[in-house]
Each structure stands twice: as structure tokens, then as C-alpha cells.
PDB file of C-alpha atoms in Angstrom:
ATOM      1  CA  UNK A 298      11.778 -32.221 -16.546  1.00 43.00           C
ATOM      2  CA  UNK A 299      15.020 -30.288 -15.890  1.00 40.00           C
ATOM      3  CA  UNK A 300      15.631 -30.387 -19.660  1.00 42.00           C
ATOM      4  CA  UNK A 301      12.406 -29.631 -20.608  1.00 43.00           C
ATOM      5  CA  UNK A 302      12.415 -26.165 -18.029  1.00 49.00           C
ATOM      6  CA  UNK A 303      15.846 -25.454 -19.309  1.00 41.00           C
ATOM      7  CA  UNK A 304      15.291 -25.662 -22.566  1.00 43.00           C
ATOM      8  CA  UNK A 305      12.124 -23.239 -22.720  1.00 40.00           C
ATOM      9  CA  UNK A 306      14.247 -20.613 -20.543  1.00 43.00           C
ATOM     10  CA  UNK A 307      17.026 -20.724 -22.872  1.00 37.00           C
ATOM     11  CA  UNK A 308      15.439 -20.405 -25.701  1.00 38.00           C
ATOM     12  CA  UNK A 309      13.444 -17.226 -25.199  1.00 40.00           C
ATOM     13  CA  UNK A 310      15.112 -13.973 -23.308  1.00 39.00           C
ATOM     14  CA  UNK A 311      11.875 -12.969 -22.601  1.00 48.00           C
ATOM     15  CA  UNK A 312       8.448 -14.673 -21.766  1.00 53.00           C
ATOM     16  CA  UNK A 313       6.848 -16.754 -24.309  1.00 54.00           C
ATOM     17  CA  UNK A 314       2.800 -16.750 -24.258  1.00 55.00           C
ATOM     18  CA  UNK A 315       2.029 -20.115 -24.120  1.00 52.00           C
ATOM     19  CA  UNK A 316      -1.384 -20.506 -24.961  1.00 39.00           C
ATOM     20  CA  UNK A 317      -3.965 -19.186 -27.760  1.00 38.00           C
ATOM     21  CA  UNK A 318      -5.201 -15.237 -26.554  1.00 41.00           C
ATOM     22  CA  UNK A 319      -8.693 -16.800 -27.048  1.00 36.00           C
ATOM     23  CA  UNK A 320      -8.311 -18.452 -23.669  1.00 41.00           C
ATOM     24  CA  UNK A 321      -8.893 -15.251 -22.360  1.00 42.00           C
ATOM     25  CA  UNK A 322     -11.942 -14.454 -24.526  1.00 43.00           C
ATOM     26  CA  UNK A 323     -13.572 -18.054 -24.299  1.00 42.00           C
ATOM     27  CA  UNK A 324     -14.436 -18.548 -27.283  1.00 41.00           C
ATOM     28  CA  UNK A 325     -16.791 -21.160 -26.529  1.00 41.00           C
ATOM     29  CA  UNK A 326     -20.135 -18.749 -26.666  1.00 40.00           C
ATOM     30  CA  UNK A 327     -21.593 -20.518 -30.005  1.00 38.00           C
ATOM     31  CA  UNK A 328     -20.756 -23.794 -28.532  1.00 36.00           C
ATOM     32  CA  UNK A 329     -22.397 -23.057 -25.138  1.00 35.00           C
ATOM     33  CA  UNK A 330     -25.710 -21.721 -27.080  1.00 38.00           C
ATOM     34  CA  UNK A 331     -26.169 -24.635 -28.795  1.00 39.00           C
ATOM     35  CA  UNK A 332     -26.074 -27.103 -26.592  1.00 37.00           C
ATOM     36  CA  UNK A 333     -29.445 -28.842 -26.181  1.00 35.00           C
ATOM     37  CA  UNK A 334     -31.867 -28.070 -23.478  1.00 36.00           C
ATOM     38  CA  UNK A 335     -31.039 -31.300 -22.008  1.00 37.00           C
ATOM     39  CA  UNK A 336     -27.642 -30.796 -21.150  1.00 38.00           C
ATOM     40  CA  UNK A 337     -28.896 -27.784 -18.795  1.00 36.00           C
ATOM     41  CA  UNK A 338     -31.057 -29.899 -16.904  1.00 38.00           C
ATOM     42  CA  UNK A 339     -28.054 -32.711 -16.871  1.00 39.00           C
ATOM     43  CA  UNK A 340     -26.198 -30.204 -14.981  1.00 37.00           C
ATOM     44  CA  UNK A 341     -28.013 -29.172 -12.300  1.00 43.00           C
ATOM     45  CA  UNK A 342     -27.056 -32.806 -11.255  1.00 43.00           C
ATOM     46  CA  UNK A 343     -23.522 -31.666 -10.669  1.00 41.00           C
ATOM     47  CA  UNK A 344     -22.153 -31.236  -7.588  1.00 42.00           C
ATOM     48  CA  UNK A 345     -21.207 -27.468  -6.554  1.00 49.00           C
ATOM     49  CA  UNK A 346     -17.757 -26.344  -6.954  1.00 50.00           C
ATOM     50  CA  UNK A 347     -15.732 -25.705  -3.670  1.00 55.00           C
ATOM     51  CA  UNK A 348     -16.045 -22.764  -2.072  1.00 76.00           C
ATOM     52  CA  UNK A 349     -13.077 -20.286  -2.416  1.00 89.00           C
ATOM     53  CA  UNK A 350     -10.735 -20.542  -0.061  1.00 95.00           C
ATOM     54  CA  UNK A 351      -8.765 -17.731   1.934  1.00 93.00           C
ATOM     55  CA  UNK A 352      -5.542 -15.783   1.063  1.00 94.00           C
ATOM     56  CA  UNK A 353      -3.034 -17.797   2.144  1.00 94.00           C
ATOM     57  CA  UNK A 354      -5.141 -20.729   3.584  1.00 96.00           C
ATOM     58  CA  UNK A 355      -4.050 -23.991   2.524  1.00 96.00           C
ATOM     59  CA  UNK A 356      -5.194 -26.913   1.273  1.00 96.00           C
ATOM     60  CA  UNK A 357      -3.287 -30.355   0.890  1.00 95.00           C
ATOM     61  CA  UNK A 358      -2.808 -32.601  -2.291  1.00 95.00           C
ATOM     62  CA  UNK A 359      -0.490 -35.457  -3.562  1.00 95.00           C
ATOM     63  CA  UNK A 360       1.875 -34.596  -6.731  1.00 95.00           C
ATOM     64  CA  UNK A 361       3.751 -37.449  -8.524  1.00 94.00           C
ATOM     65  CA  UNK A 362       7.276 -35.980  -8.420  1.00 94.00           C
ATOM     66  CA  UNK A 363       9.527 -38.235 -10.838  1.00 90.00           C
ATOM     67  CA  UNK A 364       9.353 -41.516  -9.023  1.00 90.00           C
ATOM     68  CA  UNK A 365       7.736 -40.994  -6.107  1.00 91.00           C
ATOM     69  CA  UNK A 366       4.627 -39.211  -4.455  1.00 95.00           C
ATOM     70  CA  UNK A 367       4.456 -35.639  -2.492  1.00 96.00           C
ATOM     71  CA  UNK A 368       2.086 -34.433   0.095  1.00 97.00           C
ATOM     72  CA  UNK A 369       2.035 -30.746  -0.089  1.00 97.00           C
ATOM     73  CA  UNK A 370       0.431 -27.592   1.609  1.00 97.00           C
ATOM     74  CA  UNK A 371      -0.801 -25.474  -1.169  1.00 98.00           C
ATOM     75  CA  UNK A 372      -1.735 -21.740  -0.209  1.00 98.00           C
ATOM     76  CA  UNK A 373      -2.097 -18.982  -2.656  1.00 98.00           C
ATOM     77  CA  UNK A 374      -0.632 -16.437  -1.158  1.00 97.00           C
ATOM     78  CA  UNK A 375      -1.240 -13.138  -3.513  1.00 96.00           C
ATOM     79  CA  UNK A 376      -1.746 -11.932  -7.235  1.00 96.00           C
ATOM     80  CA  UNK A 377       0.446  -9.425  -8.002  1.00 94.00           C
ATOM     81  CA  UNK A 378      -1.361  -7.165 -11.688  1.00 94.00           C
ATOM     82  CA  UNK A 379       1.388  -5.425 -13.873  1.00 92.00           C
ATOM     83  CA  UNK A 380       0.588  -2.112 -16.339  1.00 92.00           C
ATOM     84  CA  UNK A 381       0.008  -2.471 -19.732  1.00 92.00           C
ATOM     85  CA  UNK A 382       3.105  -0.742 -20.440  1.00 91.00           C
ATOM     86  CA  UNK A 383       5.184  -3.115 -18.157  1.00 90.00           C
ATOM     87  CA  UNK A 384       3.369  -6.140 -19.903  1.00 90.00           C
ATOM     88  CA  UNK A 385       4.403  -5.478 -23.259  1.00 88.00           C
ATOM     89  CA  UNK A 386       8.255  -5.208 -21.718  1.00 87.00           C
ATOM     90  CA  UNK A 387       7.640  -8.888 -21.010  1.00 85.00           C
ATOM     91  CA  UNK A 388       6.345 -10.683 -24.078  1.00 86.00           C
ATOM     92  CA  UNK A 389       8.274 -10.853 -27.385  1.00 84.00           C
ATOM     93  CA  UNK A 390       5.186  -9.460 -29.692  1.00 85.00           C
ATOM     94  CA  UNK A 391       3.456  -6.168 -27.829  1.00 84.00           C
ATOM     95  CA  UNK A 392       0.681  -6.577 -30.448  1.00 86.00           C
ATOM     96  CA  UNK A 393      -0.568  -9.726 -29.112  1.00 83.00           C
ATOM     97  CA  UNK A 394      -0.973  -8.684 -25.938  1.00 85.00           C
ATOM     98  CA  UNK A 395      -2.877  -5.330 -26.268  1.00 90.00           C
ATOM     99  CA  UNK A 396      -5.581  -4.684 -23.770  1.00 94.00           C
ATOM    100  CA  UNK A 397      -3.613  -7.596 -21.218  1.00 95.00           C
ATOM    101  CA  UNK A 398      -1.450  -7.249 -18.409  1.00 95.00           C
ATOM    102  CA  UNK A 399       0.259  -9.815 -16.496  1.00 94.00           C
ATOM    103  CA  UNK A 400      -0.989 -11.037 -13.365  1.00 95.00           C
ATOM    104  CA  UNK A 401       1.486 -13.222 -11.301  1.00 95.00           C
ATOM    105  CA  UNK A 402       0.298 -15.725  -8.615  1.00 96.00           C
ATOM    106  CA  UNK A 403       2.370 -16.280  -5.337  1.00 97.00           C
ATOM    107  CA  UNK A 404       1.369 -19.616  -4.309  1.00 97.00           C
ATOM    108  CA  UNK A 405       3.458 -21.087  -1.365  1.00 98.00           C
ATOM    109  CA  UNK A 406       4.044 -25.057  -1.190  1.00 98.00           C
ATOM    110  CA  UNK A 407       5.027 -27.212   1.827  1.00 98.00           C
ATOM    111  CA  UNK A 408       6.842 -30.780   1.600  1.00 98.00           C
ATOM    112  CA  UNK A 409       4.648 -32.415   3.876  1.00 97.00           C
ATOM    113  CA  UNK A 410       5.635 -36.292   3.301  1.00 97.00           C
ATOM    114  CA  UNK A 411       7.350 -38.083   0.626  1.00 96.00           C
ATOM    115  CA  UNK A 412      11.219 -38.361  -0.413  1.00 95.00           C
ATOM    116  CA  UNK A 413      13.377 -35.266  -0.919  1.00 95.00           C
ATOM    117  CA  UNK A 414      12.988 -34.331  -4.822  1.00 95.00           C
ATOM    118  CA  UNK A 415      15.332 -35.704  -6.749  1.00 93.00           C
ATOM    119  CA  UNK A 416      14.644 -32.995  -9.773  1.00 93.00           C
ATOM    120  CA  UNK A 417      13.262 -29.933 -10.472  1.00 94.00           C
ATOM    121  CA  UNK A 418       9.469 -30.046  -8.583  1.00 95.00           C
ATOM    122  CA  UNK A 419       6.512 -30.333 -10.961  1.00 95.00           C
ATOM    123  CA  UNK A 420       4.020 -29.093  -8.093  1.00 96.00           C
ATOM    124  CA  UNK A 421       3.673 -25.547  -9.389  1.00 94.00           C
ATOM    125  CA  UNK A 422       2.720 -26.633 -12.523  1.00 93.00           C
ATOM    126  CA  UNK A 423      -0.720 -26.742 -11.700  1.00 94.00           C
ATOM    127  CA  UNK A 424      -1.268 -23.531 -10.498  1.00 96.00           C
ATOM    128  CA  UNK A 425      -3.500 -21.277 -13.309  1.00 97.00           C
ATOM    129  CA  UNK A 426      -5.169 -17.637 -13.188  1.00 97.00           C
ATOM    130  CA  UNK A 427      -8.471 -16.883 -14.075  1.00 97.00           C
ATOM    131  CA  UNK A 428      -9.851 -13.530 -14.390  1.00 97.00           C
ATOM    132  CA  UNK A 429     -13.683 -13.249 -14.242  1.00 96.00           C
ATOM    133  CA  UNK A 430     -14.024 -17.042 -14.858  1.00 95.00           C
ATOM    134  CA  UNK A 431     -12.030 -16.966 -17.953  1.00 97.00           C
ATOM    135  CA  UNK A 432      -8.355 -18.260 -18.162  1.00 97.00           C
ATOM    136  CA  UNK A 433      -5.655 -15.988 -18.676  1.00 96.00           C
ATOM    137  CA  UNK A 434      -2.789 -16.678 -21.508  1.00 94.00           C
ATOM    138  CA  UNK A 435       0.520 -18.702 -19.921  1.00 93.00           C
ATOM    139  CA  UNK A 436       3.541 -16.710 -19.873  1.00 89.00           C
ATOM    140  CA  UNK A 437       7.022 -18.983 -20.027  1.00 84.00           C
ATOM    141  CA  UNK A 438       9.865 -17.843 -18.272  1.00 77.00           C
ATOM    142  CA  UNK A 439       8.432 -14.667 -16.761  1.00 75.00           C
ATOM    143  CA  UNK A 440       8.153 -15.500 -13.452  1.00 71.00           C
ATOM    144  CA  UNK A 441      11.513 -16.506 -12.238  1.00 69.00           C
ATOM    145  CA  UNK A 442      12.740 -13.009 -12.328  1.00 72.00           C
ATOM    146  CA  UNK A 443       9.410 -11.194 -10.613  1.00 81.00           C
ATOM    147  CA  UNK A 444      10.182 -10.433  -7.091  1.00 86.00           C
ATOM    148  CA  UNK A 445       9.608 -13.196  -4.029  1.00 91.00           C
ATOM    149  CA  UNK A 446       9.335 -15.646  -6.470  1.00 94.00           C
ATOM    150  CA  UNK A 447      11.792 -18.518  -5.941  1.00 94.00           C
ATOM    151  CA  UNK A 448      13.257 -20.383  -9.189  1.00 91.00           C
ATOM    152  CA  UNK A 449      12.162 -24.083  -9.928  1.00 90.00           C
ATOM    153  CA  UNK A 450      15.408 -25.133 -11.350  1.00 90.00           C
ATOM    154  CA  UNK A 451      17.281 -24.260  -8.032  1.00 92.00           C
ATOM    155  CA  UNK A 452      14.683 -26.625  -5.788  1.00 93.00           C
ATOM    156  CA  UNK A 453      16.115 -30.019  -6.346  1.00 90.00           C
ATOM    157  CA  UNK A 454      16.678 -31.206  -3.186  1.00 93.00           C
ATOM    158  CA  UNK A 455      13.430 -29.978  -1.286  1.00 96.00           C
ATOM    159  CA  UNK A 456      13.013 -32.189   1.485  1.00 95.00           C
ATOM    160  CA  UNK A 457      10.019 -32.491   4.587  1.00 97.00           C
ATOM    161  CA  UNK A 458       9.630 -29.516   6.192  1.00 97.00           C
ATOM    162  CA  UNK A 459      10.622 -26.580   3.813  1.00 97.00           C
ATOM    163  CA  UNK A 460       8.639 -24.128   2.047  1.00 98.00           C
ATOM    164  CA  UNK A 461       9.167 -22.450  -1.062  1.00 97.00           C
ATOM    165  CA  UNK A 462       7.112 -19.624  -2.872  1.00 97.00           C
ATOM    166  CA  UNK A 463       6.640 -20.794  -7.112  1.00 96.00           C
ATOM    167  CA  UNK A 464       4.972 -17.965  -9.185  1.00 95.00           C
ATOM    168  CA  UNK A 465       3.256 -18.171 -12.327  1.00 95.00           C
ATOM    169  CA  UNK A 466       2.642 -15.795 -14.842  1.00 94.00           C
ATOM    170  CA  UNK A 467      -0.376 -15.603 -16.324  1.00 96.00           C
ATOM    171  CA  UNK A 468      -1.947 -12.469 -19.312  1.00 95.00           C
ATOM    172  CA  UNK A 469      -5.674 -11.303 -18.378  1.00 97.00           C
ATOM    173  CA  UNK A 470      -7.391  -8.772 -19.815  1.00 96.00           C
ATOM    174  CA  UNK A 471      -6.997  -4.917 -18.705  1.00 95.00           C
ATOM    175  CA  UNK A 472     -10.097  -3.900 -16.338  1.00 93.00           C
ATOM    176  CA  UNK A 473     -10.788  -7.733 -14.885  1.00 95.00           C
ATOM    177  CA  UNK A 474     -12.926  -7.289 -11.868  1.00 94.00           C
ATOM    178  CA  UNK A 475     -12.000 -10.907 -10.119  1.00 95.00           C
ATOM    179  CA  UNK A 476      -8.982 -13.003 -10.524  1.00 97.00           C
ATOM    180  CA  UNK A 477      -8.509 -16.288  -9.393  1.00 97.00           C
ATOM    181  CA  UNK A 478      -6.166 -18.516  -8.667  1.00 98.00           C
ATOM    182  CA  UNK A 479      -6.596 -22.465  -9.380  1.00 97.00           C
ATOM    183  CA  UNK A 480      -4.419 -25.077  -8.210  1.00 97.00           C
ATOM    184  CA  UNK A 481      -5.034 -29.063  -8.624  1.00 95.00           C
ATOM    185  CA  UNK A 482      -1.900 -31.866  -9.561  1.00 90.00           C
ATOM    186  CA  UNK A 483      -1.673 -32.061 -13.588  1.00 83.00           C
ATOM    187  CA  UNK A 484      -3.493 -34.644 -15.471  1.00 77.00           C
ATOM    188  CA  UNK A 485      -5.668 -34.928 -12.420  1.00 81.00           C
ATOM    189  CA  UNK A 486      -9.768 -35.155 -12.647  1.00 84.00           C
ATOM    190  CA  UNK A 487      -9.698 -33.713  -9.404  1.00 84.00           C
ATOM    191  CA  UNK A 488     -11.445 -30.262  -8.774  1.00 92.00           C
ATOM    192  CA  UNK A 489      -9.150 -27.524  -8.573  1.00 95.00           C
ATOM    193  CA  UNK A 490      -8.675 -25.638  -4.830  1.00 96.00           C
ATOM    194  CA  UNK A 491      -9.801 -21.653  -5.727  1.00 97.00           C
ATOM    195  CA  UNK A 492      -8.475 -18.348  -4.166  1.00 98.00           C
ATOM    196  CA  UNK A 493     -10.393 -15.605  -4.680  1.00 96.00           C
ATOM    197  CA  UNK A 494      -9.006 -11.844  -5.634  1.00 95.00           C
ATOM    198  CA  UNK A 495     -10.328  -8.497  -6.413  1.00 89.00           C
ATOM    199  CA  UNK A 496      -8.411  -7.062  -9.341  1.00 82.00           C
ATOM    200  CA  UNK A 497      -6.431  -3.719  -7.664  1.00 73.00           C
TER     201      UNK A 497
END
């Protein structure tokens, strides 16, 4: 993991967008009108997803860190929206990221049981924005630098008891009306915890 982080903040001075624009578009729409009648009334079977939770009101979930397994508080604590103009400061090509700004999520984690971490903590990895049920475009490497945000890479160590703030950095489009953010371990079928916040 420490290679992997290093690597990607190495090898790009400034963020790298991560994932396909579309993701803020969903692109799904033909997909979703095609599906057969069926399939609607298959999923009013579903259970409801959880209701949002608070600013900074936590939830708890288990994270495989290297070898062994964390119990953390998870609270979203704030999005923080950049301009346009600051946006396309952060991303290598200002063409793909016209009509986007970045929206960086504050999301504070507690070591609640488990061993000290022996590497660089994985836990923040599964925090994503969404704006207006859509999900923004990843942006490597751009929120170590964005103030109150604390860097992975210096968190080996973290033991019971302390607290750090992890950011991510995520593009949504200009004039969003709702962001989210959503938080569940990686490569888990879990449902994700949800904070809900108005787009300033």
C-alpha cells in the first residue's frame, strides 16, 4: 500500500482524475430505460437505503488494515466546493474538467479496537462524493495539500484512541444542488453510511 500511495503522488505534481467524467453524467439512462417492467416491480422488494446521517455523527465499521482488523468511528465532518477557476489549477488537463469543481470531503476516523497500523491506513479509501445522486470524478493526490486534511502516508503508527481527519477529492459538476458523502470498507457488499450536504 505504501508503494502503491507513493508511487501515484510521485508521479503526478498535480491531481490525476481517476475515473471516466461520465461518472458524473451517469451514463446509464439507455440502460435504465430498457430494463424490463419486471425488474421495477423486483425492486420494490428492496430494502430502503439508510437514512442520512448528521454532520459529523458517526457511525462504526471494521476495515481490514494489512493483517489485521480495525474498528473505526467514521463521521463526515464537512464538504468543502472549490471555483471553477481554482479547479482547473488542480488537474493536469483544464479541458476535461470544464463545468466541474472540486469538492473535498472531511471525514474524521477513530481507532476504536484493533492493533496499531503497521502501514499506511486503507480506511479512507472508501470514502466517495456524490452530487445529486451521481458520483463525482476521483482526484489523486489533491487532497493531501487542502487545508485540515491530514496525509495518509504520515499515519503509520495510529494506535486506539487517536483521531485523524483523511480528505478526498472528488470533481462534480458546477451548480450541484446536494452532495453527499458515502463511506463503507472497500470490496465490501455492505451499504454505504450517507451524509447529506447542500451545495454552498
Amino acid at each position: 500500500m505504501l508503494c502503491k500511495k507513493t508511487g501515484l503522488r510521485l508521479a503526478a505534481p498535480v491531481a490525476v482524475l481517476a475515473l471516466a467524467l461520465t461518472a458524473c453524467g451517469g451514463g446509464d439512462d439507455k440502460k435504465s430505460e430498457e430494463k424490463p417492467k419486471a425488474d421495477a416491480a423486483n425492486s420494490q422488494a428492496k430494502p430502503e437505503a439508510p437514512s442520512a446521517l448528521s454532520a459529523g455523527e458517526s457511525t462504526t465499521g471494521k476495515v481490514k488494515e494489512g493483517d489485521a482488523t480495525v474498528t473505526y468511528d467514521v463521521a463526515a465532518q464537512k464538504v468543502d466546493l472549490g471555483t471553477e477557476a481554482e479547479t482547473k489549477k488542480l488537474v493536469s488537463d483544464a479541458k476535461r474538467a470544464k463545468g466541474l469543481v472540486a469538492a473535498v470531503a472531511h471525514v474524521k476516523y477513530t481507532h476504536k479496537a484493533g492493533a496499531p497500523l503497521a502501514d499506511v491506513p486503507d480506511v479512507g479509501d472508501g470514502a466517495e462524493i456524490y452530487a445529486d445522486g451521481a458520483r463525482g470524478g476521483l482526484l489523486i493526490g489533491a487532497s493531501e495539500d487542502a487545508a485540515g486534511c491530514e496525509d495518509e502516508l504520515e499515519l503509520e503508527g495510529w494506535k486506539k484512541g487517536e483521531s485523524h481527519v483523511i480528505c478526498q477529492t472528488y470533481l462534480v459538476p458546477v451548480g450541484a444542488k446536494e452532495l453527499e458523502v458515502r463511506w463503507a470498507p472497500e470490496d465490501s457488499e455492505a451499504e454505504p453510511a450517507v451524509w447529506k450536504f447542500p451545495a454552498k
